[in-house]
Amino acid sequence: QNFLKTSPLASLNESEASDKRNFTLAIITNKDADSKEIIARIQDENAATFNEVPLKMSWPDGIYSLSHLAIPFPMDDPLYGTDSVKPHSRHIQLGSINMRGERNVLRIPEKDLMRLRCNPFWDYVTDRIKKVIAEERQ
């Protein structure tokens, strides 16, 4: 919390308290303040309480939040992933680029290079999508 400019809790608390929601609210969060393990807190459209679902996943080292850019790409994506590319690859892997040097030298701002471009929770997202598709087909 000491590193964050603003707390995300205000908007989460507002979303949780809303009684005019016509969708299921799912919040992916740490199990508790001292844990890197994550859970899904899910509140159905007309429910008054949340169900907590353990996801059996944890935040990877060095990652503190997701970016909206990261959602559609798995960790092993050859361009946006953070998993290592094959040795002697001829392309830059933007997801694992690690630039060090003087500021304001590159054409691309340094802050844009540090942005997470892949989703460490990709398996969870794809499982949820598959579940929705399967339910729609029934």
mmCIF file with all atom_site columns, C-alpha atoms in Angstrom:
data_model
loop_
_atom_site.group_PDB
_atom_site.id
_atom_site.type_symbol
_atom_site.label_atom_id
_atom_site.label_alt_id
_atom_site.label_comp_id
_atom_site.label_asym_id
_atom_site.label_entity_id
_atom_site.label_seq_id
_atom_site.pdbx_PDB_ins_code
_atom_site.Cartn_x
_atom_site.Cartn_y
_atom_site.Cartn_z
_atom_site.occupancy
_atom_site.B_iso_or_equiv
_atom_site.pdbx_formal_charge
_atom_site.auth_seq_id
_atom_site.auth_comp_id
_atom_site.auth_asym_id
_atom_site.auth_atom_id
_atom_site.pdbx_PDB_model_num
ATOM 1   C CA . GLN A 1 1   ? 0.000   0.000   0.000   1.00 0.00 ? 1   GLN A CA 1
ATOM 2   C CA . ASN A 1 2   ? 2.857   2.375   0.688   1.00 0.00 ? 2   ASN A CA 1
ATOM 3   C CA . PHE A 1 3   ? 3.924   2.230   -2.977  1.00 0.00 ? 3   PHE A CA 1
ATOM 4   C CA . LEU A 1 4   ? 0.497   2.883   -4.541  1.00 0.00 ? 4   LEU A CA 1
ATOM 5   C CA . LYS A 1 5   ? -0.467  6.426   -5.551  1.00 0.00 ? 5   LYS A CA 1
ATOM 6   C CA . THR A 1 6   ? -4.149  5.768   -4.902  1.00 0.00 ? 6   THR A CA 1
ATOM 7   C CA . SER A 1 7   ? -5.946  2.945   -3.184  1.00 0.00 ? 7   SER A CA 1
ATOM 8   C CA . PRO A 1 8   ? -8.095  0.734   -5.410  1.00 0.00 ? 8   PRO A CA 1
ATOM 9   C CA . LEU A 1 9   ? -10.310 -0.002  -2.411  1.00 0.00 ? 9   LEU A CA 1
ATOM 10  C CA . ALA A 1 10  ? -12.573 3.038   -2.893  1.00 0.00 ? 10  ALA A CA 1
ATOM 11  C CA . SER A 1 11  ? -13.817 1.902   -6.308  1.00 0.00 ? 11  SER A CA 1
ATOM 12  C CA . LEU A 1 12  ? -13.995 -1.732  -5.178  1.00 0.00 ? 12  LEU A CA 1
ATOM 13  C CA . ASN A 1 13  ? -16.026 -0.821  -2.116  1.00 0.00 ? 13  ASN A CA 1
ATOM 14  C CA . GLU A 1 14  ? -18.375 1.219   -4.330  1.00 0.00 ? 14  GLU A CA 1
ATOM 15  C CA . SER A 1 15  ? -18.800 -1.715  -6.732  1.00 0.00 ? 15  SER A CA 1
ATOM 16  C CA . GLU A 1 16  ? -19.396 -4.136  -3.870  1.00 0.00 ? 16  GLU A CA 1
ATOM 17  C CA . ALA A 1 17  ? -22.024 -1.907  -2.276  1.00 0.00 ? 17  ALA A CA 1
ATOM 18  C CA . SER A 1 18  ? -23.987 -1.253  -5.455  1.00 0.00 ? 18  SER A CA 1
ATOM 19  C CA . ASP A 1 19  ? -27.457 -2.795  -5.511  1.00 0.00 ? 19  ASP A CA 1
ATOM 20  C CA . LYS A 1 20  ? -28.011 -1.766  -9.146  1.00 0.00 ? 20  LYS A CA 1
ATOM 21  C CA . ARG A 1 21  ? -25.603 -4.239  -10.647 1.00 0.00 ? 21  ARG A CA 1
ATOM 22  C CA . ASN A 1 22  ? -26.927 -6.533  -13.373 1.00 0.00 ? 22  ASN A CA 1
ATOM 23  C CA . PHE A 1 23  ? -23.794 -8.649  -13.604 1.00 0.00 ? 23  PHE A CA 1
ATOM 24  C CA . THR A 1 24  ? -21.666 -10.962 -11.485 1.00 0.00 ? 24  THR A CA 1
ATOM 25  C CA . LEU A 1 25  ? -18.800 -9.157  -9.766  1.00 0.00 ? 25  LEU A CA 1
ATOM 26  C CA . ALA A 1 26  ? -15.537 -11.093 -9.508  1.00 0.00 ? 26  ALA A CA 1
ATOM 27  C CA . ILE A 1 27  ? -12.608 -9.589  -7.657  1.00 0.00 ? 27  ILE A CA 1
ATOM 28  C CA . ILE A 1 28  ? -9.267  -11.336 -7.910  1.00 0.00 ? 28  ILE A CA 1
ATOM 29  C CA . THR A 1 29  ? -7.263  -10.433 -4.832  1.00 0.00 ? 29  THR A CA 1
ATOM 30  C CA . ASN A 1 30  ? -4.689  -11.626 -2.358  1.00 0.00 ? 30  ASN A CA 1
ATOM 31  C CA . LYS A 1 31  ? -5.933  -14.235 0.116   1.00 0.00 ? 31  LYS A CA 1
ATOM 32  C CA . ASP A 1 32  ? -4.884  -11.873 2.906   1.00 0.00 ? 32  ASP A CA 1
ATOM 33  C CA . ALA A 1 33  ? -2.518  -8.938  3.426   1.00 0.00 ? 33  ALA A CA 1
ATOM 34  C CA . ASP A 1 34  ? 0.479   -11.173 4.111   1.00 0.00 ? 34  ASP A CA 1
ATOM 35  C CA . SER A 1 35  ? -0.036  -13.636 1.244   1.00 0.00 ? 35  SER A CA 1
ATOM 36  C CA . LYS A 1 36  ? 0.923   -13.727 -2.440  1.00 0.00 ? 36  LYS A CA 1
ATOM 37  C CA . GLU A 1 37  ? -1.733  -16.431 -2.909  1.00 0.00 ? 37  GLU A CA 1
ATOM 38  C CA . ILE A 1 38  ? -4.834  -15.204 -4.750  1.00 0.00 ? 38  ILE A CA 1
ATOM 39  C CA . ILE A 1 39  ? -8.536  -15.913 -4.455  1.00 0.00 ? 39  ILE A CA 1
ATOM 40  C CA . ALA A 1 40  ? -11.631 -14.922 -6.413  1.00 0.00 ? 40  ALA A CA 1
ATOM 41  C CA . ARG A 1 41  ? -14.288 -13.083 -4.423  1.00 0.00 ? 41  ARG A CA 1
ATOM 42  C CA . ILE A 1 42  ? -17.460 -13.638 -6.452  1.00 0.00 ? 42  ILE A CA 1
ATOM 43  C CA . GLN A 1 43  ? -20.823 -11.977 -5.891  1.00 0.00 ? 43  GLN A CA 1
ATOM 44  C CA . ASP A 1 44  ? -23.659 -13.006 -8.171  1.00 0.00 ? 44  ASP A CA 1
ATOM 45  C CA . GLU A 1 45  ? -26.037 -10.392 -9.558  1.00 0.00 ? 45  GLU A CA 1
ATOM 46  C CA . ASN A 1 46  ? -28.697 -10.649 -6.847  1.00 0.00 ? 46  ASN A CA 1
ATOM 47  C CA . ALA A 1 47  ? -26.541 -11.961 -3.994  1.00 0.00 ? 47  ALA A CA 1
ATOM 48  C CA . ALA A 1 48  ? -25.866 -10.014 -0.824  1.00 0.00 ? 48  ALA A CA 1
ATOM 49  C CA . THR A 1 49  ? -22.589 -11.745 -0.012  1.00 0.00 ? 49  THR A CA 1
ATOM 50  C CA . PHE A 1 50  ? -19.419 -12.898 -1.713  1.00 0.00 ? 50  PHE A CA 1
ATOM 51  C CA . ASN A 1 51  ? -18.229 -16.465 -2.163  1.00 0.00 ? 51  ASN A CA 1
ATOM 52  C CA . GLU A 1 52  ? -14.475 -16.883 -1.841  1.00 0.00 ? 52  GLU A CA 1
ATOM 53  C CA . VAL A 1 53  ? -12.929 -19.311 -4.315  1.00 0.00 ? 53  VAL A CA 1
ATOM 54  C CA . PRO A 1 54  ? -9.287  -20.360 -3.872  1.00 0.00 ? 54  PRO A CA 1
ATOM 55  C CA . LEU A 1 55  ? -7.519  -20.222 -7.244  1.00 0.00 ? 55  LEU A CA 1
ATOM 56  C CA . LYS A 1 56  ? -4.390  -22.181 -6.316  1.00 0.00 ? 56  LYS A CA 1
ATOM 57  C CA . MET A 1 57  ? -2.265  -19.435 -7.897  1.00 0.00 ? 57  MET A CA 1
ATOM 58  C CA . SER A 1 58  ? 0.071   -16.784 -6.542  1.00 0.00 ? 58  SER A CA 1
ATOM 59  C CA . TRP A 1 59  ? 1.488   -13.505 -7.767  1.00 0.00 ? 59  TRP A CA 1
ATOM 60  C CA . PRO A 1 60  ? 4.760   -14.183 -9.597  1.00 0.00 ? 60  PRO A CA 1
ATOM 61  C CA . ASP A 1 61  ? 7.865   -12.517 -8.191  1.00 0.00 ? 61  ASP A CA 1
ATOM 62  C CA . GLY A 1 62  ? 8.327   -8.998  -9.504  1.00 0.00 ? 62  GLY A CA 1
ATOM 63  C CA . ILE A 1 63  ? 4.699   -8.483  -10.570 1.00 0.00 ? 63  ILE A CA 1
ATOM 64  C CA . TYR A 1 64  ? 2.506   -6.258  -8.419  1.00 0.00 ? 64  TYR A CA 1
ATOM 65  C CA . SER A 1 65  ? -0.529  -5.676  -10.654 1.00 0.00 ? 65  SER A CA 1
ATOM 66  C CA . LEU A 1 66  ? -2.031  -6.465  -14.041 1.00 0.00 ? 66  LEU A CA 1
ATOM 67  C CA . SER A 1 67  ? -2.311  -4.076  -16.936 1.00 0.00 ? 67  SER A CA 1
ATOM 68  C CA . HIS A 1 68  ? -5.314  -4.083  -19.244 1.00 0.00 ? 68  HIS A CA 1
ATOM 69  C CA . LEU A 1 69  ? -2.796  -4.816  -22.014 1.00 0.00 ? 69  LEU A CA 1
ATOM 70  C CA . ALA A 1 70  ? -1.882  -8.077  -20.273 1.00 0.00 ? 70  ALA A CA 1
ATOM 71  C CA . ILE A 1 71  ? -5.285  -9.740  -20.166 1.00 0.00 ? 71  ILE A CA 1
ATOM 72  C CA . PRO A 1 72  ? -5.382  -11.445 -23.599 1.00 0.00 ? 72  PRO A CA 1
ATOM 73  C CA . PHE A 1 73  ? -1.829  -12.834 -23.656 1.00 0.00 ? 73  PHE A CA 1
ATOM 74  C CA . PRO A 1 74  ? -0.379  -15.876 -21.854 1.00 0.00 ? 74  PRO A CA 1
ATOM 75  C CA . MET A 1 75  ? 3.033   -15.801 -20.155 1.00 0.00 ? 75  MET A CA 1
ATOM 76  C CA . ASP A 1 76  ? 4.554   -17.853 -22.976 1.00 0.00 ? 76  ASP A CA 1
ATOM 77  C CA . ASP A 1 77  ? 3.371   -15.549 -25.774 1.00 0.00 ? 77  ASP A CA 1
ATOM 78  C CA . PRO A 1 78  ? 6.390   -15.180 -28.097 1.00 0.00 ? 78  PRO A CA 1
ATOM 79  C CA . LEU A 1 79  ? 6.070   -11.382 -28.336 1.00 0.00 ? 79  LEU A CA 1
ATOM 80  C CA . TYR A 1 80  ? 4.334   -10.181 -25.162 1.00 0.00 ? 80  TYR A CA 1
ATOM 81  C CA . GLY A 1 81  ? 5.168   -12.999 -22.730 1.00 0.00 ? 81  GLY A CA 1
ATOM 82  C CA . THR A 1 82  ? 7.741   -12.940 -19.953 1.00 0.00 ? 82  THR A CA 1
ATOM 83  C CA . ASP A 1 83  ? 8.850   -16.545 -20.379 1.00 0.00 ? 83  ASP A CA 1
ATOM 84  C CA . SER A 1 84  ? 12.201  -16.718 -22.115 1.00 0.00 ? 84  SER A CA 1
ATOM 85  C CA . VAL A 1 85  ? 12.363  -16.874 -25.869 1.00 0.00 ? 85  VAL A CA 1
ATOM 86  C CA . LYS A 1 86  ? 14.396  -19.555 -27.557 1.00 0.00 ? 86  LYS A CA 1
ATOM 87  C CA . PRO A 1 87  ? 18.143  -18.915 -27.558 1.00 0.00 ? 87  PRO A CA 1
ATOM 88  C CA . HIS A 1 88  ? 19.346  -17.028 -30.628 1.00 0.00 ? 88  HIS A CA 1
ATOM 89  C CA . SER A 1 89  ? 15.857  -15.771 -31.456 1.00 0.00 ? 89  SER A CA 1
ATOM 90  C CA . ARG A 1 90  ? 15.900  -12.932 -33.968 1.00 0.00 ? 90  ARG A CA 1
ATOM 91  C CA . HIS A 1 91  ? 13.041  -10.938 -32.484 1.00 0.00 ? 91  HIS A CA 1
ATOM 92  C CA . ILE A 1 92  ? 12.687  -8.814  -29.378 1.00 0.00 ? 92  ILE A CA 1
ATOM 93  C CA . GLN A 1 93  ? 10.334  -10.187 -26.768 1.00 0.00 ? 93  GLN A CA 1
ATOM 94  C CA . LEU A 1 94  ? 8.596   -7.053  -25.489 1.00 0.00 ? 94  LEU A CA 1
ATOM 95  C CA . GLY A 1 95  ? 7.196   -8.821  -22.440 1.00 0.00 ? 95  GLY A CA 1
ATOM 96  C CA . SER A 1 96  ? 10.614  -9.621  -21.029 1.00 0.00 ? 96  SER A CA 1
ATOM 97  C CA . ILE A 1 97  ? 12.592  -6.621  -22.192 1.00 0.00 ? 97  ILE A CA 1
ATOM 98  C CA . ASN A 1 98  ? 14.780  -5.388  -19.344 1.00 0.00 ? 98  ASN A CA 1
ATOM 99  C CA . MET A 1 99  ? 16.307  -2.037  -20.201 1.00 0.00 ? 99  MET A CA 1
ATOM 100 C CA . ARG A 1 100 ? 18.956  -0.371  -18.066 1.00 0.00 ? 100 ARG A CA 1
ATOM 101 C CA . GLY A 1 101 ? 20.727  2.884   -18.840 1.00 0.00 ? 101 GLY A CA 1
ATOM 102 C CA . GLU A 1 102 ? 20.330  6.630   -18.899 1.00 0.00 ? 102 GLU A CA 1
ATOM 103 C CA . ARG A 1 103 ? 16.855  8.170   -18.838 1.00 0.00 ? 103 ARG A CA 1
ATOM 104 C CA . ASN A 1 104 ? 15.371  10.055  -21.805 1.00 0.00 ? 104 ASN A CA 1
ATOM 105 C CA . VAL A 1 105 ? 17.652  8.421   -24.370 1.00 0.00 ? 105 VAL A CA 1
ATOM 106 C CA . LEU A 1 106 ? 15.208  5.962   -25.944 1.00 0.00 ? 106 LEU A CA 1
ATOM 107 C CA . ARG A 1 107 ? 12.351  6.923   -28.267 1.00 0.00 ? 107 ARG A CA 1
ATOM 108 C CA . ILE A 1 108 ? 9.985   4.792   -26.179 1.00 0.00 ? 108 ILE A CA 1
ATOM 109 C CA . PRO A 1 109 ? 9.481   6.142   -22.649 1.00 0.00 ? 109 PRO A CA 1
ATOM 110 C CA . GLU A 1 110 ? 10.996  3.897   -19.988 1.00 0.00 ? 110 GLU A CA 1
ATOM 111 C CA . LYS A 1 111 ? 7.673   3.712   -18.148 1.00 0.00 ? 111 LYS A CA 1
ATOM 112 C CA . ASP A 1 112 ? 6.108   2.049   -21.203 1.00 0.00 ? 112 ASP A CA 1
ATOM 113 C CA . LEU A 1 113 ? 8.799   -0.626  -21.263 1.00 0.00 ? 113 LEU A CA 1
ATOM 114 C CA . MET A 1 114 ? 8.059   -1.764  -17.702 1.00 0.00 ? 114 MET A CA 1
ATOM 115 C CA . ARG A 1 115 ? 4.361   -2.350  -18.366 1.00 0.00 ? 115 ARG A CA 1
ATOM 116 C CA . LEU A 1 116 ? 3.146   -5.919  -17.952 1.00 0.00 ? 116 LEU A CA 1
ATOM 117 C CA . ARG A 1 117 ? 2.013   -7.297  -21.308 1.00 0.00 ? 117 ARG A CA 1
ATOM 118 C CA . CYS A 1 118 ? 0.997   -10.845 -20.365 1.00 0.00 ? 118 CYS A CA 1
ATOM 119 C CA . ASN A 1 119 ? -1.340  -12.418 -17.853 1.00 0.00 ? 119 ASN A CA 1
ATOM 120 C CA . PRO A 1 120 ? 0.085   -14.682 -15.123 1.00 0.00 ? 120 PRO A CA 1
ATOM 121 C CA . PHE A 1 121 ? -3.483  -15.822 -14.476 1.00 0.00 ? 121 PHE A CA 1
ATOM 122 C CA . TRP A 1 122 ? -4.154  -16.746 -18.127 1.00 0.00 ? 122 TRP A CA 1
ATOM 123 C CA . ASP A 1 123 ? -5.332  -20.255 -17.268 1.00 0.00 ? 123 ASP A CA 1
ATOM 124 C CA . TYR A 1 124 ? -8.002  -18.866 -14.928 1.00 0.00 ? 124 TYR A CA 1
ATOM 125 C CA . VAL A 1 125 ? -9.257  -16.429 -17.583 1.00 0.00 ? 125 VAL A CA 1
ATOM 126 C CA . THR A 1 126 ? -9.455  -19.056 -20.325 1.00 0.00 ? 126 THR A CA 1
ATOM 127 C CA . ASP A 1 127 ? -11.182 -21.532 -18.002 1.00 0.00 ? 127 ASP A CA 1
ATOM 128 C CA . ARG A 1 128 ? -13.824 -18.906 -17.173 1.00 0.00 ? 128 ARG A CA 1
ATOM 129 C CA . ILE A 1 129 ? -14.370 -18.124 -20.859 1.00 0.00 ? 129 ILE A CA 1
ATOM 130 C CA . LYS A 1 130 ? -14.715 -21.816 -21.711 1.00 0.00 ? 130 LYS A CA 1
ATOM 131 C CA . LYS A 1 131 ? -17.208 -22.251 -18.871 1.00 0.00 ? 131 LYS A CA 1
ATOM 132 C CA . VAL A 1 132 ? -19.384 -19.377 -20.130 1.00 0.00 ? 132 VAL A CA 1
ATOM 133 C CA . ILE A 1 133 ? -19.302 -20.730 -23.690 1.00 0.00 ? 133 ILE A CA 1
ATOM 134 C CA . ALA A 1 134 ? -20.250 -24.214 -22.495 1.00 0.00 ? 134 ALA A CA 1
ATOM 135 C CA . GLU A 1 135 ? -23.160 -22.823 -20.440 1.00 0.00 ? 135 GLU A CA 1
ATOM 136 C CA . GLU A 1 136 ? -24.415 -20.841 -23.433 1.00 0.00 ? 136 GLU A CA 1
ATOM 137 C CA . ARG A 1 137 ? -24.421 -23.959 -25.606 1.00 0.00 ? 137 ARG A CA 1
ATOM 138 C CA . GLN A 1 138 ? -26.650 -25.885 -23.176 1.00 0.00 ? 138 GLN A CA 1
#
